[in-house]
PDB file of N, CA and C in Angstrom:
ATOM      1  N   UNK A   1      66.190 -12.044 -66.163  1.00 47.00           N
ATOM      2  CA  UNK A   1      66.236 -10.763 -66.761  1.00 47.00           C
ATOM      3  C   UNK A   1      67.581 -10.490 -67.413  1.00 47.00           C
ATOM      4  N   UNK A   2      67.562 -10.054 -68.653  1.00 53.00           N
ATOM      5  CA  UNK A   2      68.840  -9.825 -69.392  1.00 53.00           C
ATOM      6  C   UNK A   2      69.461  -8.505 -69.022  1.00 53.00           C
ATOM      7  N   UNK A   3      70.742  -8.539 -68.845  1.00 62.00           N
ATOM      8  CA  UNK A   3      71.465  -7.302 -68.490  1.00 62.00           C
ATOM      9  C   UNK A   3      71.823  -6.506 -69.723  1.00 62.00           C
ATOM     10  N   UNK A   4      71.865  -7.200 -70.862  1.00 68.00           N
ATOM     11  CA  UNK A   4      72.209  -6.447 -72.125  1.00 68.00           C
ATOM     12  C   UNK A   4      73.691  -6.145 -72.159  1.00 68.00           C
ATOM     13  N   UNK A   5      74.028  -5.371 -73.148  1.00 74.00           N
ATOM     14  CA  UNK A   5      75.422  -5.008 -73.337  1.00 74.00           C
ATOM     15  C   UNK A   5      75.727  -3.732 -72.609  1.00 74.00           C
ATOM     16  N   UNK A   6      76.748  -3.714 -71.754  1.00 76.00           N
ATOM     17  CA  UNK A   6      77.098  -2.497 -70.975  1.00 76.00           C
ATOM     18  C   UNK A   6      77.304  -1.307 -71.891  1.00 76.00           C
ATOM     19  N   UNK A   7      76.717  -0.193 -71.548  1.00 78.00           N
ATOM     20  CA  UNK A   7      76.869   1.026 -72.360  1.00 78.00           C
ATOM     21  C   UNK A   7      75.997   1.096 -73.630  1.00 78.00           C
ATOM     22  N   UNK A   8      75.198   0.034 -73.906  1.00 83.00           N
ATOM     23  CA  UNK A   8      74.414  -0.007 -75.117  1.00 83.00           C
ATOM     24  C   UNK A   8      73.347   1.101 -75.132  1.00 83.00           C
ATOM     25  N   UNK A   9      72.670   1.305 -73.954  1.00 91.00           N
ATOM     26  CA  UNK A   9      71.662   2.307 -73.916  1.00 91.00           C
ATOM     27  C   UNK A   9      72.212   3.721 -74.154  1.00 91.00           C
ATOM     28  N   UNK A  10      73.378   3.955 -73.585  1.00 91.00           N
ATOM     29  CA  UNK A  10      74.032   5.254 -73.761  1.00 91.00           C
ATOM     30  C   UNK A  10      74.387   5.427 -75.257  1.00 91.00           C
ATOM     31  N   UNK A  11      74.918   4.369 -75.867  1.00 90.00           N
ATOM     32  CA  UNK A  11      75.235   4.440 -77.273  1.00 90.00           C
ATOM     33  C   UNK A  11      74.019   4.647 -78.140  1.00 90.00           C
ATOM     34  N   UNK A  12      72.950   3.998 -77.876  1.00 91.00           N
ATOM     35  CA  UNK A  12      71.730   4.131 -78.625  1.00 91.00           C
ATOM     36  C   UNK A  12      71.191   5.575 -78.477  1.00 91.00           C
ATOM     37  N   UNK A  13      71.196   6.073 -77.264  1.00 92.00           N
ATOM     38  CA  UNK A  13      70.778   7.471 -77.041  1.00 92.00           C
ATOM     39  C   UNK A  13      71.578   8.487 -77.817  1.00 92.00           C
ATOM     40  N   UNK A  14      72.945   8.258 -77.806  1.00 91.00           N
ATOM     41  CA  UNK A  14      73.844   9.100 -78.567  1.00 91.00           C
ATOM     42  C   UNK A  14      73.484   9.068 -80.073  1.00 91.00           C
ATOM     43  N   UNK A  15      73.322   7.847 -80.602  1.00 90.00           N
ATOM     44  CA  UNK A  15      73.031   7.663 -82.014  1.00 90.00           C
ATOM     45  C   UNK A  15      71.686   8.314 -82.350  1.00 90.00           C
ATOM     46  N   UNK A  16      70.706   8.157 -81.472  1.00 90.00           N
ATOM     47  CA  UNK A  16      69.397   8.768 -81.695  1.00 90.00           C
ATOM     48  C   UNK A  16      69.471  10.271 -81.820  1.00 90.00           C
ATOM     49  N   UNK A  17      70.209  10.869 -80.827  1.00 91.00           N
ATOM     50  CA  UNK A  17      70.360  12.330 -80.875  1.00 91.00           C
ATOM     51  C   UNK A  17      71.133  12.761 -82.103  1.00 91.00           C
ATOM     52  N   UNK A  18      72.168  11.961 -82.485  1.00 90.00           N
ATOM     53  CA  UNK A  18      72.952  12.311 -83.662  1.00 90.00           C
ATOM     54  C   UNK A  18      72.065  12.321 -84.928  1.00 90.00           C
ATOM     55  N   UNK A  19      71.246  11.322 -85.076  1.00 91.00           N
ATOM     56  CA  UNK A  19      70.397  11.218 -86.308  1.00 91.00           C
ATOM     57  C   UNK A  19      69.305  12.279 -86.296  1.00 91.00           C
ATOM     58  N   UNK A  20      68.796  12.644 -85.081  1.00 90.00           N
ATOM     59  CA  UNK A  20      67.842  13.715 -85.042  1.00 90.00           C
ATOM     60  C   UNK A  20      68.465  15.027 -85.509  1.00 90.00           C
ATOM     61  N   UNK A  21      69.712  15.262 -85.060  1.00 91.00           N
ATOM     62  CA  UNK A  21      70.410  16.463 -85.483  1.00 91.00           C
ATOM     63  C   UNK A  21      70.643  16.454 -87.010  1.00 91.00           C
ATOM     64  N   UNK A  22      71.074  15.286 -87.551  1.00 92.00           N
ATOM     65  CA  UNK A  22      71.264  15.158 -88.981  1.00 92.00           C
ATOM     66  C   UNK A  22      69.902  15.461 -89.717  1.00 92.00           C
ATOM     67  N   UNK A  23      68.828  14.941 -89.228  1.00 90.00           N
ATOM     68  CA  UNK A  23      67.537  15.104 -89.883  1.00 90.00           C
ATOM     69  C   UNK A  23      67.164  16.594 -89.873  1.00 90.00           C
ATOM     70  N   UNK A  24      67.403  17.271 -88.754  1.00 89.00           N
ATOM     71  CA  UNK A  24      67.104  18.718 -88.665  1.00 89.00           C
ATOM     72  C   UNK A  24      67.946  19.483 -89.663  1.00 89.00           C
ATOM     73  N   UNK A  25      69.214  19.122 -89.811  1.00 90.00           N
ATOM     74  CA  UNK A  25      70.062  19.855 -90.778  1.00 90.00           C
ATOM     75  C   UNK A  25      69.628  19.622 -92.199  1.00 90.00           C
ATOM     76  N   UNK A  26      69.254  18.368 -92.524  1.00 88.00           N
ATOM     77  CA  UNK A  26      68.789  18.086 -93.837  1.00 88.00           C
ATOM     78  C   UNK A  26      67.491  18.818 -94.148  1.00 88.00           C
ATOM     79  N   UNK A  27      66.586  18.863 -93.176  1.00 86.00           N
ATOM     80  CA  UNK A  27      65.343  19.614 -93.365  1.00 86.00           C
ATOM     81  C   UNK A  27      65.583  21.067 -93.588  1.00 86.00           C
ATOM     82  N   UNK A  28      66.533  21.648 -92.803  1.00 84.00           N
ATOM     83  CA  UNK A  28      66.861  23.077 -93.001  1.00 84.00           C
ATOM     84  C   UNK A  28      67.413  23.304 -94.393  1.00 84.00           C
ATOM     85  N   UNK A  29      68.248  22.441 -94.895  1.00 85.00           N
ATOM     86  CA  UNK A  29      68.808  22.598 -96.236  1.00 85.00           C
ATOM     87  C   UNK A  29      67.653  22.513 -97.258  1.00 85.00           C
ATOM     88  N   UNK A  30      66.741  21.597 -97.081  1.00 83.00           N
ATOM     89  CA  UNK A  30      65.614  21.430 -97.954  1.00 83.00           C
ATOM     90  C   UNK A  30      64.771  22.710 -97.927  1.00 83.00           C
ATOM     91  N   UNK A  31      64.502  23.212 -96.754  1.00 77.00           N
ATOM     92  CA  UNK A  31      63.700  24.452 -96.628  1.00 77.00           C
ATOM     93  C   UNK A  31      64.386  25.565 -97.384  1.00 77.00           C
ATOM     94  N   UNK A  32      65.693  25.742 -97.274  1.00 75.00           N
ATOM     95  CA  UNK A  32      66.407  26.793 -97.947  1.00 75.00           C
ATOM     96  C   UNK A  32      66.369  26.601 -99.446  1.00 75.00           C
ATOM     97  N   UNK A  33      66.431  25.379 -99.944  1.00 75.00           N
ATOM     98  CA  UNK A  33      66.507  25.106-101.343  1.00 75.00           C
ATOM     99  C   UNK A  33      65.137  25.164-102.042  1.00 75.00           C
ATOM    100  N   UNK A  34      64.147  24.581-101.426  1.00 75.00           N
ATOM    101  CA  UNK A  34      62.870  24.369-102.095  1.00 75.00           C
ATOM    102  C   UNK A  34      61.714  25.228-101.544  1.00 75.00           C
ATOM    103  N   UNK A  35      61.858  25.795-100.418  1.00 71.00           N
ATOM    104  CA  UNK A  35      60.748  26.541 -99.817  1.00 71.00           C
ATOM    105  C   UNK A  35      61.275  27.944 -99.524  1.00 71.00           C
ATOM    106  N   UNK A  36      61.675  28.631-100.579  1.00 69.00           N
ATOM    107  CA  UNK A  36      62.266  29.964-100.413  1.00 69.00           C
ATOM    108  C   UNK A  36      61.232  30.890 -99.701  1.00 69.00           C
ATOM    109  N   UNK A  37      61.631  31.540 -98.703  1.00 65.00           N
ATOM    110  CA  UNK A  37      60.750  32.379 -97.939  1.00 65.00           C
ATOM    111  C   UNK A  37      60.158  31.715 -96.759  1.00 65.00           C
ATOM    112  N   UNK A  38      60.134  30.375 -96.822  1.00 68.00           N
ATOM    113  CA  UNK A  38      59.611  29.602 -95.650  1.00 68.00           C
ATOM    114  C   UNK A  38      58.342  30.048 -95.098  1.00 68.00           C
ATOM    115  N   UNK A  39      58.338  30.147 -93.780  1.00 73.00           N
ATOM    116  CA  UNK A  39      57.103  30.527 -93.031  1.00 73.00           C
ATOM    117  C   UNK A  39      56.613  31.916 -93.416  1.00 73.00           C
ATOM    118  N   UNK A  40      57.478  32.867 -93.723  1.00 77.00           N
ATOM    119  CA  UNK A  40      57.127  34.197 -94.072  1.00 77.00           C
ATOM    120  C   UNK A  40      56.215  34.170 -95.399  1.00 77.00           C
ATOM    121  N   UNK A  41      56.618  33.367 -96.288  1.00 75.00           N
ATOM    122  CA  UNK A  41      55.886  33.247 -97.564  1.00 75.00           C
ATOM    123  C   UNK A  41      54.537  32.633 -97.291  1.00 75.00           C
ATOM    124  N   UNK A  42      54.479  31.596 -96.447  1.00 74.00           N
ATOM    125  CA  UNK A  42      53.221  30.943 -96.111  1.00 74.00           C
ATOM    126  C   UNK A  42      52.325  31.939 -95.436  1.00 74.00           C
ATOM    127  N   UNK A  43      52.811  32.770 -94.556  1.00 79.00           N
ATOM    128  CA  UNK A  43      52.019  33.763 -93.828  1.00 79.00           C
ATOM    129  C   UNK A  43      51.504  34.796 -94.819  1.00 79.00           C
ATOM    130  N   UNK A  44      52.311  35.264 -95.770  1.00 78.00           N
ATOM    131  CA  UNK A  44      51.886  36.200 -96.745  1.00 78.00           C
ATOM    132  C   UNK A  44      50.761  35.647 -97.632  1.00 78.00           C
ATOM    133  N   UNK A  45      50.920  34.395 -98.071  1.00 77.00           N
ATOM    134  CA  UNK A  45      49.895  33.830 -98.935  1.00 77.00           C
ATOM    135  C   UNK A  45      48.577  33.642 -98.131  1.00 77.00           C
ATOM    136  N   UNK A  46      48.727  33.170 -96.894  1.00 80.00           N
ATOM    137  CA  UNK A  46      47.538  32.980 -96.091  1.00 80.00           C
ATOM    138  C   UNK A  46      46.776  34.283 -95.862  1.00 80.00           C
ATOM    139  N   UNK A  47      47.553  35.337 -95.523  1.00 81.00           N
ATOM    140  CA  UNK A  47      46.939  36.613 -95.280  1.00 81.00           C
ATOM    141  C   UNK A  47      46.304  37.167 -96.549  1.00 81.00           C
ATOM    142  N   UNK A  48      46.878  36.974 -97.720  1.00 75.00           N
ATOM    143  CA  UNK A  48      46.294  37.479 -98.960  1.00 75.00           C
ATOM    144  C   UNK A  48      45.012  36.744 -99.315  1.00 75.00           C
ATOM    145  N   UNK A  49      44.952  35.478 -98.972  1.00 72.00           N
ATOM    146  CA  UNK A  49      43.731  34.734 -99.269  1.00 72.00           C
ATOM    147  C   UNK A  49      42.600  35.032 -98.315  1.00 72.00           C
ATOM    148  N   UNK A  50      42.883  35.173 -97.052  1.00 69.00           N
ATOM    149  CA  UNK A  50      41.863  35.332 -96.031  1.00 69.00           C
ATOM    150  C   UNK A  50      41.541  36.775 -95.660  1.00 69.00           C
ATOM    151  N   UNK A  51      42.233  37.704 -96.283  1.00 57.00           N
ATOM    152  CA  UNK A  51      41.958  39.120 -95.942  1.00 57.00           C
ATOM    153  C   UNK A  51      41.065  39.789 -96.996  1.00 57.00           C
TER     154      UNK A  51
END
């Protein structure tokens, strides 16, 4: 059984969390730039179509 590199799992976990945070920030920027109104606008459009 291979022991692997000491601390590697901890480093991979840190990197994974870092990139998830980066992805969330990028998505938030995209939402602000291209989906003005976000969920509120979607709710308004949905309500106007189905009411």
